[in-house]
Coordinates of C-alpha atoms and ligand atoms in Angstrom, one line a residue:
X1 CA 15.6 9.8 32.7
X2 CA 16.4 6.9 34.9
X3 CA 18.7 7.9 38.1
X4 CA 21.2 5.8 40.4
X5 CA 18.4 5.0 42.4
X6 CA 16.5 3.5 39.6
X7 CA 19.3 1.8 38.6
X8 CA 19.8 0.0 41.9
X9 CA 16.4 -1.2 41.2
X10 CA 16.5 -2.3 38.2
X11 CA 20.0 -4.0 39.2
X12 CA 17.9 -5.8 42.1
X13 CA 15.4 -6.6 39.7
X14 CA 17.3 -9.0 37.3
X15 CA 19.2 -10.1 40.2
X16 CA 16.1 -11.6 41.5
X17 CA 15.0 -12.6 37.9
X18 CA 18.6 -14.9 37.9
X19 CA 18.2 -16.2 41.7
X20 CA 14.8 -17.3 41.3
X21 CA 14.9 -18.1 38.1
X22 CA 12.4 -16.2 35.8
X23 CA 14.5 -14.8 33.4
X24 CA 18.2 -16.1 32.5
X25 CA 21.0 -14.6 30.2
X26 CA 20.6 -16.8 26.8
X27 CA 23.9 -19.1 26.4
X28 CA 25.3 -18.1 29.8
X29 CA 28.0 -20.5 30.4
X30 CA 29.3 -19.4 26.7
X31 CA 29.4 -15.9 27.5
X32 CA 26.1 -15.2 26.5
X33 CA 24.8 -13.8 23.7
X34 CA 23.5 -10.1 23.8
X35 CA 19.5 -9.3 23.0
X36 CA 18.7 -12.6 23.7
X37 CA 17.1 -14.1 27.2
X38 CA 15.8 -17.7 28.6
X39 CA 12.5 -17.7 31.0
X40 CA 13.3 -20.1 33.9
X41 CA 10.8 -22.4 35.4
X42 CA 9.1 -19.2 36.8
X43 CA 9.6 -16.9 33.9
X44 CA 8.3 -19.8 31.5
X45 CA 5.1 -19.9 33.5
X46 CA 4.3 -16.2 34.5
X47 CA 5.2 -15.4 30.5
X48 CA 2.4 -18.3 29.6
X49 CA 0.4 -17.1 32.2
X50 CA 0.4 -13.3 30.3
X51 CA 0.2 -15.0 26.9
X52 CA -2.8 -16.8 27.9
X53 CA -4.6 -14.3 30.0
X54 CA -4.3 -11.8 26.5
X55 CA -5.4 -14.4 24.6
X56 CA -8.5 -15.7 26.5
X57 CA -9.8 -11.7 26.9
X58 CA -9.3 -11.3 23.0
X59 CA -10.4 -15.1 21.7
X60 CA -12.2 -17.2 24.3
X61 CA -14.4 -14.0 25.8
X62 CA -15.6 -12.7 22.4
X63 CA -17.6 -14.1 19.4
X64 CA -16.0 -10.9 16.8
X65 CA -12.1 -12.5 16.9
X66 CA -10.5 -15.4 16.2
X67 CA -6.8 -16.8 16.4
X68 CA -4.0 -17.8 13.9
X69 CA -1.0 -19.4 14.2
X70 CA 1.7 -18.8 11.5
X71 CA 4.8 -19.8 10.8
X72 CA 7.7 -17.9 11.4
X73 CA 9.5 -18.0 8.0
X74 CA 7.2 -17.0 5.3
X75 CA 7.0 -15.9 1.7
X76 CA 9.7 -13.0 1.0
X77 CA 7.3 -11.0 -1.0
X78 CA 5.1 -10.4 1.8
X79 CA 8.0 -8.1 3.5
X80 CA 8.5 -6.4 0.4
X81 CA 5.0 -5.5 0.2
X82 CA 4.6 -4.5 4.0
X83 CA 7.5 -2.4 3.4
X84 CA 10.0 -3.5 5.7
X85 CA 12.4 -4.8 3.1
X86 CA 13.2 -1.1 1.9
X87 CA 12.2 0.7 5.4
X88 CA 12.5 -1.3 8.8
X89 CA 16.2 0.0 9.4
X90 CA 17.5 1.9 12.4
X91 CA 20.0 4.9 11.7
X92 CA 23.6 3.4 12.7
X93 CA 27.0 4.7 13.5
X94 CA 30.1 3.1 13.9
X95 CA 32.7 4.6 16.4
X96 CA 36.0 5.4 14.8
X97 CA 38.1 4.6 18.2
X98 CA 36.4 1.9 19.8
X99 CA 34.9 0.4 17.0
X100 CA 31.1 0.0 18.8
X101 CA 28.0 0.3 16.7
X102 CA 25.5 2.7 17.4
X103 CA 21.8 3.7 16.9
X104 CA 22.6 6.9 16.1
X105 CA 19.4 8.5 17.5
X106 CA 20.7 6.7 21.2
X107 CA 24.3 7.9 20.9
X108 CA 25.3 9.7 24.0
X109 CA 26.0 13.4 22.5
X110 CA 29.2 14.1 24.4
X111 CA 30.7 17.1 22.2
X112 CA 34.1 15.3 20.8
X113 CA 37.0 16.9 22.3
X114 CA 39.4 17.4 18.8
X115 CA 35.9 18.4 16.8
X116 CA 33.4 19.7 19.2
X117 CA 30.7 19.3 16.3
X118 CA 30.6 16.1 16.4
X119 CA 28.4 13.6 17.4
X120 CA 30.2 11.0 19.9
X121 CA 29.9 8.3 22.1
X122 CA 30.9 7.4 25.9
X123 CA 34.4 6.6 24.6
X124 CA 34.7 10.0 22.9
X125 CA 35.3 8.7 19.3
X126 CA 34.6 10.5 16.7
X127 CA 31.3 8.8 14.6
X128 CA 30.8 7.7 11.0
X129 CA 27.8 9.3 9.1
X130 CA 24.7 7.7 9.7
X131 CA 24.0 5.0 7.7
X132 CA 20.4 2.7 7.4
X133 CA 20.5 -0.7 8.6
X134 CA 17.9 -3.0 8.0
X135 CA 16.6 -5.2 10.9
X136 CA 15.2 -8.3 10.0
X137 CA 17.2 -11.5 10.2
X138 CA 18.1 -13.3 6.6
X139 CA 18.1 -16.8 6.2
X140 CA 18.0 -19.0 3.4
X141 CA 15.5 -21.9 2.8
X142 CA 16.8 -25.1 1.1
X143 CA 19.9 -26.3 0.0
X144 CA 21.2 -23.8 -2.1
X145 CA 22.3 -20.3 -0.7
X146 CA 21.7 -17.8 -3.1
X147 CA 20.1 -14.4 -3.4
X148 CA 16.7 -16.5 -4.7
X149 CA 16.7 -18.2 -1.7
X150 CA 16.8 -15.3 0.9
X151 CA 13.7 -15.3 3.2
X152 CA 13.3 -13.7 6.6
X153 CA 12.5 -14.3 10.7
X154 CA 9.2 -12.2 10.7
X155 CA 9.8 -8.8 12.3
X156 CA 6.4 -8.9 13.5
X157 CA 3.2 -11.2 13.6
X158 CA 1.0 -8.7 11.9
X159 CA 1.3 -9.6 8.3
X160 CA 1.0 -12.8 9.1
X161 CA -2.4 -12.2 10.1
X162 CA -3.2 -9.7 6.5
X163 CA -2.0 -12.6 4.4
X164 CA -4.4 -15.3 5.9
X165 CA -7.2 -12.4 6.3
X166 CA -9.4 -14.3 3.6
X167 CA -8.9 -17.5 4.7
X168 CA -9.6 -17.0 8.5
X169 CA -12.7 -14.5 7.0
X170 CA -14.4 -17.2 5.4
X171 CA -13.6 -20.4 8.0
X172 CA -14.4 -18.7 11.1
X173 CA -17.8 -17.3 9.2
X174 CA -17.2 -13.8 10.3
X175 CA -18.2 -10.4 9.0
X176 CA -16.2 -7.1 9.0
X177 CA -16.2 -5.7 11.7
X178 CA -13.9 -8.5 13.3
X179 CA -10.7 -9.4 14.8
X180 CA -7.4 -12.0 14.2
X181 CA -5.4 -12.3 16.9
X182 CA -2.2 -13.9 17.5
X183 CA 0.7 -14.2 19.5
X184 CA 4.3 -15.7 18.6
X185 CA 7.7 -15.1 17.5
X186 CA 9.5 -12.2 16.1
X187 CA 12.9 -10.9 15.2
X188 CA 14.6 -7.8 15.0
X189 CA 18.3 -7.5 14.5
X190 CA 18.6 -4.5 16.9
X191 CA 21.6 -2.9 16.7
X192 CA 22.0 -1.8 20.2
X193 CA 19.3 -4.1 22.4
X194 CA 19.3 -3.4 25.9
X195 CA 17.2 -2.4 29.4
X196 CA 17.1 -6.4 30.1
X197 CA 14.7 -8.1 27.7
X198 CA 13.4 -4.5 27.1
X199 CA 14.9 -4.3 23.5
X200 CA 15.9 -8.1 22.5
X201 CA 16.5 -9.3 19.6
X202 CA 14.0 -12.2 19.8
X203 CA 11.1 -11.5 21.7
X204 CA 7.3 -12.3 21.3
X205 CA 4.4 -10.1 20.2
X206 CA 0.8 -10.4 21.1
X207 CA -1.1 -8.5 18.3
X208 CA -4.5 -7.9 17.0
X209 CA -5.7 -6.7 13.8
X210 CA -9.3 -6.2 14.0
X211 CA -11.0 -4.6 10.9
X212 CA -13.3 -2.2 10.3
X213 CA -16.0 -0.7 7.5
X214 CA -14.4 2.2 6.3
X215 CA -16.5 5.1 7.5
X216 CA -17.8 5.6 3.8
X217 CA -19.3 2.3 4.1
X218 CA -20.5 3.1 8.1
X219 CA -22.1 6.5 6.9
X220 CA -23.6 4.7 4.0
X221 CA -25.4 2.1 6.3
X222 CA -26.2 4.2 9.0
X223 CA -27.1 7.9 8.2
X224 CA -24.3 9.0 10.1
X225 CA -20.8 8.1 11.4
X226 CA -20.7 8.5 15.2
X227 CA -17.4 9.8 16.4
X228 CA -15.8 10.0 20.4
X229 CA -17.8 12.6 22.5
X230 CA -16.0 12.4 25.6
X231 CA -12.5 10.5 26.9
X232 CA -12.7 6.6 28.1
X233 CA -14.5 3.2 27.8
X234 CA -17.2 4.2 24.6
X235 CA -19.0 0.6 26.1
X236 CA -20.1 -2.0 23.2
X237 CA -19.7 -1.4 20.2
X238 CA -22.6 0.0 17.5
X239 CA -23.1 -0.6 14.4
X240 CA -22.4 3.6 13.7
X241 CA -18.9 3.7 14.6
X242 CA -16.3 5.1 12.7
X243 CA -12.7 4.2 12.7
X244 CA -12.0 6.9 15.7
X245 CA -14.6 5.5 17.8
X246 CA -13.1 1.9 17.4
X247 CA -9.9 3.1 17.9
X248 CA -10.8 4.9 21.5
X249 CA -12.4 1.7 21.9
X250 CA -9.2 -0.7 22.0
X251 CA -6.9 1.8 24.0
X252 CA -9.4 1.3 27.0
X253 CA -9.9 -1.9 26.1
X254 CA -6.4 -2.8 26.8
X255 CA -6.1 -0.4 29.2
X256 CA -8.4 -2.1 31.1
X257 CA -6.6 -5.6 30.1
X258 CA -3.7 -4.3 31.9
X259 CA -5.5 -3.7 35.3
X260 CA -7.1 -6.9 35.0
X261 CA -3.5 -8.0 35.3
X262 CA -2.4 -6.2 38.1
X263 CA -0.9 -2.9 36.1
X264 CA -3.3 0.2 37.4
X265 CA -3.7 2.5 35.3
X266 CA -1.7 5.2 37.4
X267 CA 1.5 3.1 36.2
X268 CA 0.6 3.6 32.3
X269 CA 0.8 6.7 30.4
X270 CA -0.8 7.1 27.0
X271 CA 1.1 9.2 24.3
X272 CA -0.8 9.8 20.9
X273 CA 1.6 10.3 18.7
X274 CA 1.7 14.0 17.2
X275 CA 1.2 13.7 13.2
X276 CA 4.8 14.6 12.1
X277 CA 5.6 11.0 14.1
X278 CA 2.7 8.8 12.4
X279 CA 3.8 6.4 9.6
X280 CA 2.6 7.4 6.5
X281 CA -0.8 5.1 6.6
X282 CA -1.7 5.7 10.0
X283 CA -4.3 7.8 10.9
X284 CA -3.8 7.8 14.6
X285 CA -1.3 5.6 17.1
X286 CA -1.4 5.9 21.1
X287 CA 1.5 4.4 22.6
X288 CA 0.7 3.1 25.8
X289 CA 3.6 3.6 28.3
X290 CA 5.0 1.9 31.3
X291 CA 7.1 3.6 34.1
X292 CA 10.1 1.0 34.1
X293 CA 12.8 1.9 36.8
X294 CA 14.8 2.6 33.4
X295 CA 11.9 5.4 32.0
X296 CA 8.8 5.1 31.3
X297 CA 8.6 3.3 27.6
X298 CA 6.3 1.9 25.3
X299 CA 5.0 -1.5 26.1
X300 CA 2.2 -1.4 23.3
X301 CA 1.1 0.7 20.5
X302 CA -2.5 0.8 19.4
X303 CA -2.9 2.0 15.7
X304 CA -5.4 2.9 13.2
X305 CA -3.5 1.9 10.3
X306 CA -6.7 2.9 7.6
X307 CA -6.8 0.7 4.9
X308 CA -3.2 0.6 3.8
X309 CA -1.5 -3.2 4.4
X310 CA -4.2 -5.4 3.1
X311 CA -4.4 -2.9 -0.5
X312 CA -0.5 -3.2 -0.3
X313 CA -1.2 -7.1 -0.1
X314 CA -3.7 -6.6 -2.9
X315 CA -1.1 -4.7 -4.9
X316 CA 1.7 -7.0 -4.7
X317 CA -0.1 -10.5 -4.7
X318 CA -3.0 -9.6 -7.0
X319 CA -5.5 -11.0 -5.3
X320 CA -8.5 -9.0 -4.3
X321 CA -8.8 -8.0 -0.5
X322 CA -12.0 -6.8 -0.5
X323 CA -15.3 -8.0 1.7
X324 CA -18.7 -8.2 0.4
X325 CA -20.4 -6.2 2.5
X326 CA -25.0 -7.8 2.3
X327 CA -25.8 -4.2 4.6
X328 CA -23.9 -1.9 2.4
X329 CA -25.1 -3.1 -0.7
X330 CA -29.1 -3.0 0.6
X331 CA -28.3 0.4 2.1
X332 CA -26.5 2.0 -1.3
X333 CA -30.1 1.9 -3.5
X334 CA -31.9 3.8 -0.5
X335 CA -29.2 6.8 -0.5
X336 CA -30.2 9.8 -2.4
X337 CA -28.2 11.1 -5.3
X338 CA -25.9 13.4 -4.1
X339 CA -25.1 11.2 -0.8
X340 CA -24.3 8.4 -3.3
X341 CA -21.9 10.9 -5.1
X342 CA -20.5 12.9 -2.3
X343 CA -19.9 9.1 -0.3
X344 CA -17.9 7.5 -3.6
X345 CA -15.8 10.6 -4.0
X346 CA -14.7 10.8 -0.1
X347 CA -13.8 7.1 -0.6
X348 CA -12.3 7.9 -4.3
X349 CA -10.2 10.5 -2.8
X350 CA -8.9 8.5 0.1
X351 CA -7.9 5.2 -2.3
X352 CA -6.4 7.7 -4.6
X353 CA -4.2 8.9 -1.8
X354 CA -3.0 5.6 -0.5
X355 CA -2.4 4.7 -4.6
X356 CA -0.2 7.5 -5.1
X357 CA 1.5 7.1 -1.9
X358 CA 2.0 3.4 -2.9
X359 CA 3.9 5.0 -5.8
X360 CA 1.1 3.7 -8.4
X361 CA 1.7 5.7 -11.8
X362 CA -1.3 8.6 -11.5
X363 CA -3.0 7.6 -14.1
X364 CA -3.3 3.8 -13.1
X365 CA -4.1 5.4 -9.9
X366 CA -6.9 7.3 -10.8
X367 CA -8.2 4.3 -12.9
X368 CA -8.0 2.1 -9.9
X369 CA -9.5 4.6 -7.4
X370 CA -12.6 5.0 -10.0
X371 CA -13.1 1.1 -9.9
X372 CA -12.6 1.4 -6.3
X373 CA -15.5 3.9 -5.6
X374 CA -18.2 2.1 -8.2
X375 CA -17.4 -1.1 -6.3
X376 CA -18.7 0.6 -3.1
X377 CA -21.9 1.0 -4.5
X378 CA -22.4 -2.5 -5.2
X379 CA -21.2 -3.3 -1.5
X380 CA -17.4 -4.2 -2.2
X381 CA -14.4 -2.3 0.1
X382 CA -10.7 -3.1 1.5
X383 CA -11.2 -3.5 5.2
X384 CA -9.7 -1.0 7.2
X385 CA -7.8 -2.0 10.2
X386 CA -7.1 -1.0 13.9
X387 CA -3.6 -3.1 15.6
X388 CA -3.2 -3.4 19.0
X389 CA 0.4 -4.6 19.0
X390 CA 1.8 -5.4 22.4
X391 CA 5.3 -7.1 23.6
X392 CA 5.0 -10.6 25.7
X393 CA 8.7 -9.9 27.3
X394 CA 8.3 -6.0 27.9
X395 CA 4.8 -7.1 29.3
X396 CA 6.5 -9.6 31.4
X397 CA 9.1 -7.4 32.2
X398 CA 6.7 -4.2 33.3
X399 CA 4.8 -6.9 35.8
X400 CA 7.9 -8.4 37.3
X401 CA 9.0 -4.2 37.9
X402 CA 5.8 -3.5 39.4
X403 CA 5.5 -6.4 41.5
X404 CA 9.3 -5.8 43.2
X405 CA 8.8 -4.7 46.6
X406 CA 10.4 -4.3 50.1
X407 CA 9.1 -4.2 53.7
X408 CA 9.4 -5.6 56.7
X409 CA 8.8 -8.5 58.4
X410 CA 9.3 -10.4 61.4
X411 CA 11.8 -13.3 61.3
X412 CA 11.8 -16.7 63.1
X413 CA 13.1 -14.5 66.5
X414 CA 10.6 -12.1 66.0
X415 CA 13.2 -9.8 64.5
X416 CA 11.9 -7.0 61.7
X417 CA 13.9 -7.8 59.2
X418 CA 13.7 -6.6 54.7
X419 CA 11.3 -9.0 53.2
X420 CA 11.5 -8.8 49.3
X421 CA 8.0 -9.4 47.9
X422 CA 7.0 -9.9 44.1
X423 CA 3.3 -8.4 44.7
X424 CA 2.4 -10.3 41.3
X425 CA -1.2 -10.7 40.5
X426 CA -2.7 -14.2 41.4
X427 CA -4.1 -14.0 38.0
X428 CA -0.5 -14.2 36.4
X429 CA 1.5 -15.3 39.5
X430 CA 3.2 -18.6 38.1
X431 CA 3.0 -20.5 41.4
X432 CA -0.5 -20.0 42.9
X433 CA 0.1 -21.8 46.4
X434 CA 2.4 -23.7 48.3
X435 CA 2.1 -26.1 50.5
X436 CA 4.4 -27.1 53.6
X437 CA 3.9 -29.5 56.8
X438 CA 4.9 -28.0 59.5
X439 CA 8.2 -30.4 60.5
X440 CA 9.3 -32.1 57.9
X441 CA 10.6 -35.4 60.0
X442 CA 6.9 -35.7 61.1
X443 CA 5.6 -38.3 58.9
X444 CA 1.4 -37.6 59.4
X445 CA 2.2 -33.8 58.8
X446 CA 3.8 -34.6 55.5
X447 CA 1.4 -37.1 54.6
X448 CA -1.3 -34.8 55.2
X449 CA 0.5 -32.0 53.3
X450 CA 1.0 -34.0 50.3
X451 CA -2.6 -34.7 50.5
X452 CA -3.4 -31.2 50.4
X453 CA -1.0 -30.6 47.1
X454 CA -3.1 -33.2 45.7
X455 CA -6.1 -31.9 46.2
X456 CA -5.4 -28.9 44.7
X457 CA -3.2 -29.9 41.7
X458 CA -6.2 -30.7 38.8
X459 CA -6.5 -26.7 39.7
X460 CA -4.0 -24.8 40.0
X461 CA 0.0 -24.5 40.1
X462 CA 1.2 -25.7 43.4
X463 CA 4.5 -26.1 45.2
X464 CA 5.3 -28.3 47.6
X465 CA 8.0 -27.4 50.1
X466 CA 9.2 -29.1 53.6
X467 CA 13.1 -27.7 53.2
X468 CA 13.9 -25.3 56.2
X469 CA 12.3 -23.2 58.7
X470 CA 8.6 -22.6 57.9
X471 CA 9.4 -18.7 58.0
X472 CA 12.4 -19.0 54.9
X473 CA 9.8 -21.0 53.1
X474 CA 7.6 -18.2 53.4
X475 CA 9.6 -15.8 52.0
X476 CA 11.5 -18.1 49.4
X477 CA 7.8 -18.0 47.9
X478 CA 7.4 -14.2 48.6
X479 CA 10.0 -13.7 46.2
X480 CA 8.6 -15.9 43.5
X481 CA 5.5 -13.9 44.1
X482 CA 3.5 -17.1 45.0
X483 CA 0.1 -15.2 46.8
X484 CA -1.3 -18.2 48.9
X485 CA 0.6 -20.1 51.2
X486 CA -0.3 -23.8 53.1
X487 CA 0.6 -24.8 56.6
X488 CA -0.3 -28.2 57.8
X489 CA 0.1 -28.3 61.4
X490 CA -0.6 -30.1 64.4
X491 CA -4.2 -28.7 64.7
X492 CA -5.1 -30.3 61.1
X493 CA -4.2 -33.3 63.0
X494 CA -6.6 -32.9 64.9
X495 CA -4.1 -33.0 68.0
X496 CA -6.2 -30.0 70.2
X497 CA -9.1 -31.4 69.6
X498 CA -11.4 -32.1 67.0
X499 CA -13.1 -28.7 65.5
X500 CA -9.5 -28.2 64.1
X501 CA -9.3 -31.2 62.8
X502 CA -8.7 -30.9 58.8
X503 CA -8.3 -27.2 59.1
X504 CA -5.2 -25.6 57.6
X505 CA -3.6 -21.8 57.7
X506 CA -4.0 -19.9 54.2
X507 CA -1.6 -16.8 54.5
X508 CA -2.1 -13.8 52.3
X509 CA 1.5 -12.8 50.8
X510 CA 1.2 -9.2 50.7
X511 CA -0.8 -8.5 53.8
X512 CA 1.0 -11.8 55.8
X513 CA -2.6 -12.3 57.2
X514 CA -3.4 -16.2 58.3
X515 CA -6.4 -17.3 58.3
X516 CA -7.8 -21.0 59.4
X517 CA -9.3 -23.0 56.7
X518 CA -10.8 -26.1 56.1
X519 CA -8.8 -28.6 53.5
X520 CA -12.0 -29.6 52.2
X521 CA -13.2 -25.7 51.4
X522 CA -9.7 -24.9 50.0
X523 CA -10.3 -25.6 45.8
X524 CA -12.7 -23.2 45.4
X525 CA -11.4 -20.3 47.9
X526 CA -8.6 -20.2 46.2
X527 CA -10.0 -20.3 42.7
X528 CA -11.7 -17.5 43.6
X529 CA -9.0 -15.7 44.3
X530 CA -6.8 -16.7 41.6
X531 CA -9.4 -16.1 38.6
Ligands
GAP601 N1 2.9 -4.7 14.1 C1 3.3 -3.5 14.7 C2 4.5 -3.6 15.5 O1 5.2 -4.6 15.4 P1 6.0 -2.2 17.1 O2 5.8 -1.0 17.9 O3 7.3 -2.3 16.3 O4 4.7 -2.5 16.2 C3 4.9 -3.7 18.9 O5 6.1 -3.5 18.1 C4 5.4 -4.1 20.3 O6 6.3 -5.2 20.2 C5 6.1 -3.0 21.1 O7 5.2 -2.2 21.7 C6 6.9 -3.8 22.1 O8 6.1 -4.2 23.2 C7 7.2 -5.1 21.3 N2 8.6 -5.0 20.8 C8 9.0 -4.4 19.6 N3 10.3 -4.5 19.5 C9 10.8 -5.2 20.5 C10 12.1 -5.6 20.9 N4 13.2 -5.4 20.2 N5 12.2 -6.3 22.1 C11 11.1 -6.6 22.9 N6 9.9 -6.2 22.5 C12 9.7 -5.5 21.4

C-alpha cells in the first residue's frame, strides 16, 4: 500500500517527467484526456531506447525468433476466437450520487453510512450492481456504420502473432521450438486508468510467443521429458525440455533482460499465480513485479498458455495449425507398443480437455481428439506456446522510478546543495553525453566543443549546451539522466602547455568523478560504456 511518502515521490516523479519533458498529459491545453500520455523529446527516446534494447536481446541476439509487425485493426473474428469479444471485461459500478464509474474490484470499501452493507466509494454513494464491461475499443471500417462493420483496436499484440504463425514459420525457415516477437500498439478501454501511464488506455506491449513441442512429442523424441531441478537460469536450452523447463527458462531470461537495463533484481518480485487465479488454458503464469512508489505491480506476465490459442485459431478459421514435426515422425516407429499407446492417450486426453473446454459437442470432441492423437504418430501436433508479455510505458515508467534520486552536491560557491539525479542506465539513458565549452563568448572553446559533438554524433545521442553556468548545465543533464558529460576548457586549448592540449574532462553523473581525456580516445570510451 503506497503511503504519503510515496506519494510525494511519485508527485516529484511526474513533475520531473513534465519539466524535462519525458512524459506529457495527452491533449493538455484541452484539458487533457484521461488514460492517455505523450513521450517528450526525452520520453520518445528513452521509450525507443527500451523498445529497441527488448527487441535486439529477443531478434538480433538469437537465431530461434523472429519479428512481425501487424496492423493494429484486424479481422473481427480473430477476437471472437481469442475470447476477448465475450470475456475481456472489467466488473463496473456506477455510483448512484456522484455519478463516477467504477472497477468494482478497486472501489474504496467505505461501509455506506444509510446501508452499512454496501459497497461504496470515496463520495459515500451508494453503488449499482456489478455489471461486465468489455474493454476493447470499436470502430468501424469503411463507409458504412453498421453492426457488419464493427472491428476492433487490438487489446494486445499476441494474436497478431497466432494468426501469422504459419506464415512467419515457413518464411523465416524455422522449426518448433521458436519464437515471434513483436512490439506495438494496444488498446484497452479501462474503466478507471490511473498511477500515471501505469494503467492507460493506449499503451504499447512488447510480447513474445515462443512455441514449444508439446511434451508428448519431447518424450517421444527423447526418452524422457526433463523437468526444473533446482530455482534459476536452466542455461541453453536442450532438446529434452518440457514446457516447465522452458517456462523457468524465460522468467530468468527476462529477469536477466531487466538487469541488463538497470532494474536489479532486488527491485522485482516474482508472483506465480496460485491455480484458482490462472486462465483456464494456462498451465502456469509468473507475474513479474515492480516496487513502484505506488505498490509493487505487475510490469510483465510470463505464461505457459499450453496449446490453447493457436487450436482456438484452428477452430474458428479452419485452417490447420499444426507443424510437421521430421524428429517426431523418425522417433514414433522406434517407440515400443505400449509407449506409443500410453504417449497418444496423454496427448488424447489433453486435446480432449481443451475441446470440451472450447465448448465442442463431446462427441465431435472425442472424434477430433482421436484424429488428434493418430496424427502424433505420423509427426503432426498444435504447437504449444510460452508468452512473455511485457508493457513498453509501465517498463518506462518502473526505470524513470528507479532512476529518481536525491543527494548532494556542491554548487558554483561550493555550497551542498539537493541535486536530483535520474541514475538511468547508459544503455537506455536517451541522451548519452553532453558537451559544453567552458565560456560560451569564447569563440575557440565553442569551436572546439562543437567539434567534439561532431565527433561523437555518427555514435551516439549528444547534447550540446553553452547556456549558463557550467555547474546548472551539469545538473540540467543530471536530471535528464544524461551519464557522461563534456567540458572543453582552456587546457584543451592547449593554453598550459601542450600535454593538455586536446584533452577534455569526462564526468561520471552518479559518482560526479572527472577524469581528463583525450578528444581523440573519446568514441570508443564512451561506447564502451554506453553498450
Ligand atoms: N497477451 C497477454 C497480455 O496482454 P496482459 O497481462 O493483459 O497480458 C501484458 O498485458 C502487459 O501489458 C502487462 O504486464 C503490462 O505491462 C502491459 N499492460 C496491460 N494493460 C496495460 C494498461 N492498461 N496500461 C499500460 N500497460 C498495460
Amino acid at each position: 500500500m503506497a503511503d504519503a511518502k510515496s506519494g510525494e515521490l511519485m508527485e516529484k516523479i511526474v513533475s520531473l517527467c513534465k519539466r524535462k519533458g519525458f512524459i506529457f498529459q495527452s491533449s493538455e491545453i484541452y484539458g487533457g484526456l484521461n488514460g492517455f500520455w505523450d513521450y517528450g523529446p526525452l520520453g520518445a527516446d528513452l521509450k525507443r531506447n527500451v523498445k529497441e534494447a527488448w527487441w535486439n536481446r529477443m531478434t538480433r541476439m538469437r537465431d530461434d525468433i523472429a519479428g512481425l509487425d501487424a496492423t493494429i485493426i484486424m479481422h473481427p473474428r480473430i477476437w471472437k476466437a481469442s475470447g476477448h469479444v465475450d470475456t475481456f471485461t472489467d466488473p463496473m459500478v456506477d455510483c448512484k450520487t456522484c455519478k463516477g464509474r467504477f472497477r468494482a474490484d478497486q472501489v474504496h470499501e467505505i461501509p455506506c453510512p444509510q446501508k452499512p452493507s454496501k459497497m461504496v466509494c470515496e463520495c459515500h454513494g451508494e453503488k449499482t450492481e456489478a455489471r461486465p464491461f468489455n474493454l476493447m475499443f470499436e470502430t468501424t471500417v469503411g463507409p458504412i456504420r453498421s453492426d457488419d462493420n464493427i472491428a476492433y483496436l487490438r487489446p494486445e499484440t499476441a494474436q497478431a502473432i497466432f494468426v501469422q504463425f504459419k506464415n512467419v514459420l515457413e518464411t523465416a525457415r524455422q522449426k518448433v521450438p521458436f519464437g515471434i516477437a513483436q512490439v506495438g500498439k494496444a488498446f484497452r478501454n479501462e474503466v478507471t486508468p490511473r498511477n500515471f501511464t501505469f494503467r492507460s488506455r493506449e499503451f504499447e506491449q512488447m510480447e513474445l510467443e515462443f512455441f514449444i513441442k508439446p511434451d508428448e512429442a519431447v518424450e517421444a523424441i527423447c526418452g524422457s521429458v526433463a523437468v526444473p531441478s533446482a530455482p534459476g537460469h536452466p542455461g541453453e536450452p536442450r532438446p529434452d525440455w518440457g514446457w516447465k523447463m522452458w517456462h523457468q527458462y524465460w522468467v530468468e531470461e527476462r529477469i536477466r533482460f531487466y538487469e541488463e537495463i538497470g532494474l536489479p533484481r532486488t527491485t522485482l518480485e516474482e508472483y506465480w499465480q496460485k491455480p484458482a487465479e490462472l486462465a483456464h488454458y494456462a498451465r502456469a503464469t509468473v507475474d513479474l513485479l515492480f516496487k513502484f512508489p505506488f505498490g509493487t505491480q505487475e510490469l510483465e506476465g510470463i505464461a505457459a498458455r499450453s496449446d490453447f490459442d493457436l487450436s482456438q485459431h484452428q477452430r474458428f478459421c479452419g485452417k490447420p495449425m499444426t507443424v510437421f514435426d521430421e524428429e517426431l515422425k523418425a522417433a514414433w516407429p522406434r517407440l515400443d507398443a505400449p509407449k506409443q499407446e500410453s504417449l497418444k492417450q496423454q496427448y488424447l486426453q489433453s486435446r480432449l480437455n481443451y475441446l470440451v473446454r472450447a465448448g465442442e459437442e463431446k462427441e465431435k470432441a472425442e472424434a477430433q481428439a482421436k484424429a488428434d492423437a493418430e496424427a502424433l504418430g505420423k509427426g503432426y501436433y498444435v504447437p504449444h506456446v510460452i508468452e512473455p508479455s511485457a508493457g513498453v510505458d509501465r517498463l518506462t515508467l518502473a526505470l524513470l522510478c528507479n532512476a529518481y534520486s536525491e543527494d548532494q552536491a556542491p554548487d558554483e560557491k561550493g555550497k551542498m546543495e539537493t541535486r536530483i539525479v535520474m541514475r538511468l542506465h547508459p544503455r537506455i539513458a536517451p541522451v548519452k553525453v553532453a558537451v559544453f565549452p567552458l565560456l560560451k563568448n569564447k569563440p575557440e572553446l565553442v569551436r572546439k566543443a562543437l567539434e567534439v559533438r561532431d565527433l561523437l554524433r555518427p555514435h551516439m545521442p549528444v547534447f550540446y549546451d553553452e547556456a549558463g553556468a557550467i555547474g546548472r548545465r551539469y545538473r540540467r543533464q543530471d536530471e535528464g539522466g544524461t551519464p557522461f558529460g563534456i567540458t572543453v576548457d582552456f587546457d584543451t586549448l592547449g593554453e598550459k602547455g601542450p600535454d593538455l592540449k586536446d584533452t577534455v574532462t569526462l564526468r561520471e553523473r552518479d559518482s560526479m568523478r572527472q577524469e581528463r581525456v583525450r578528444i581523440a580516445d573519446l568514441p570508443s570510451i564512451l561506447m564502451d560504456k554506453i553498450r
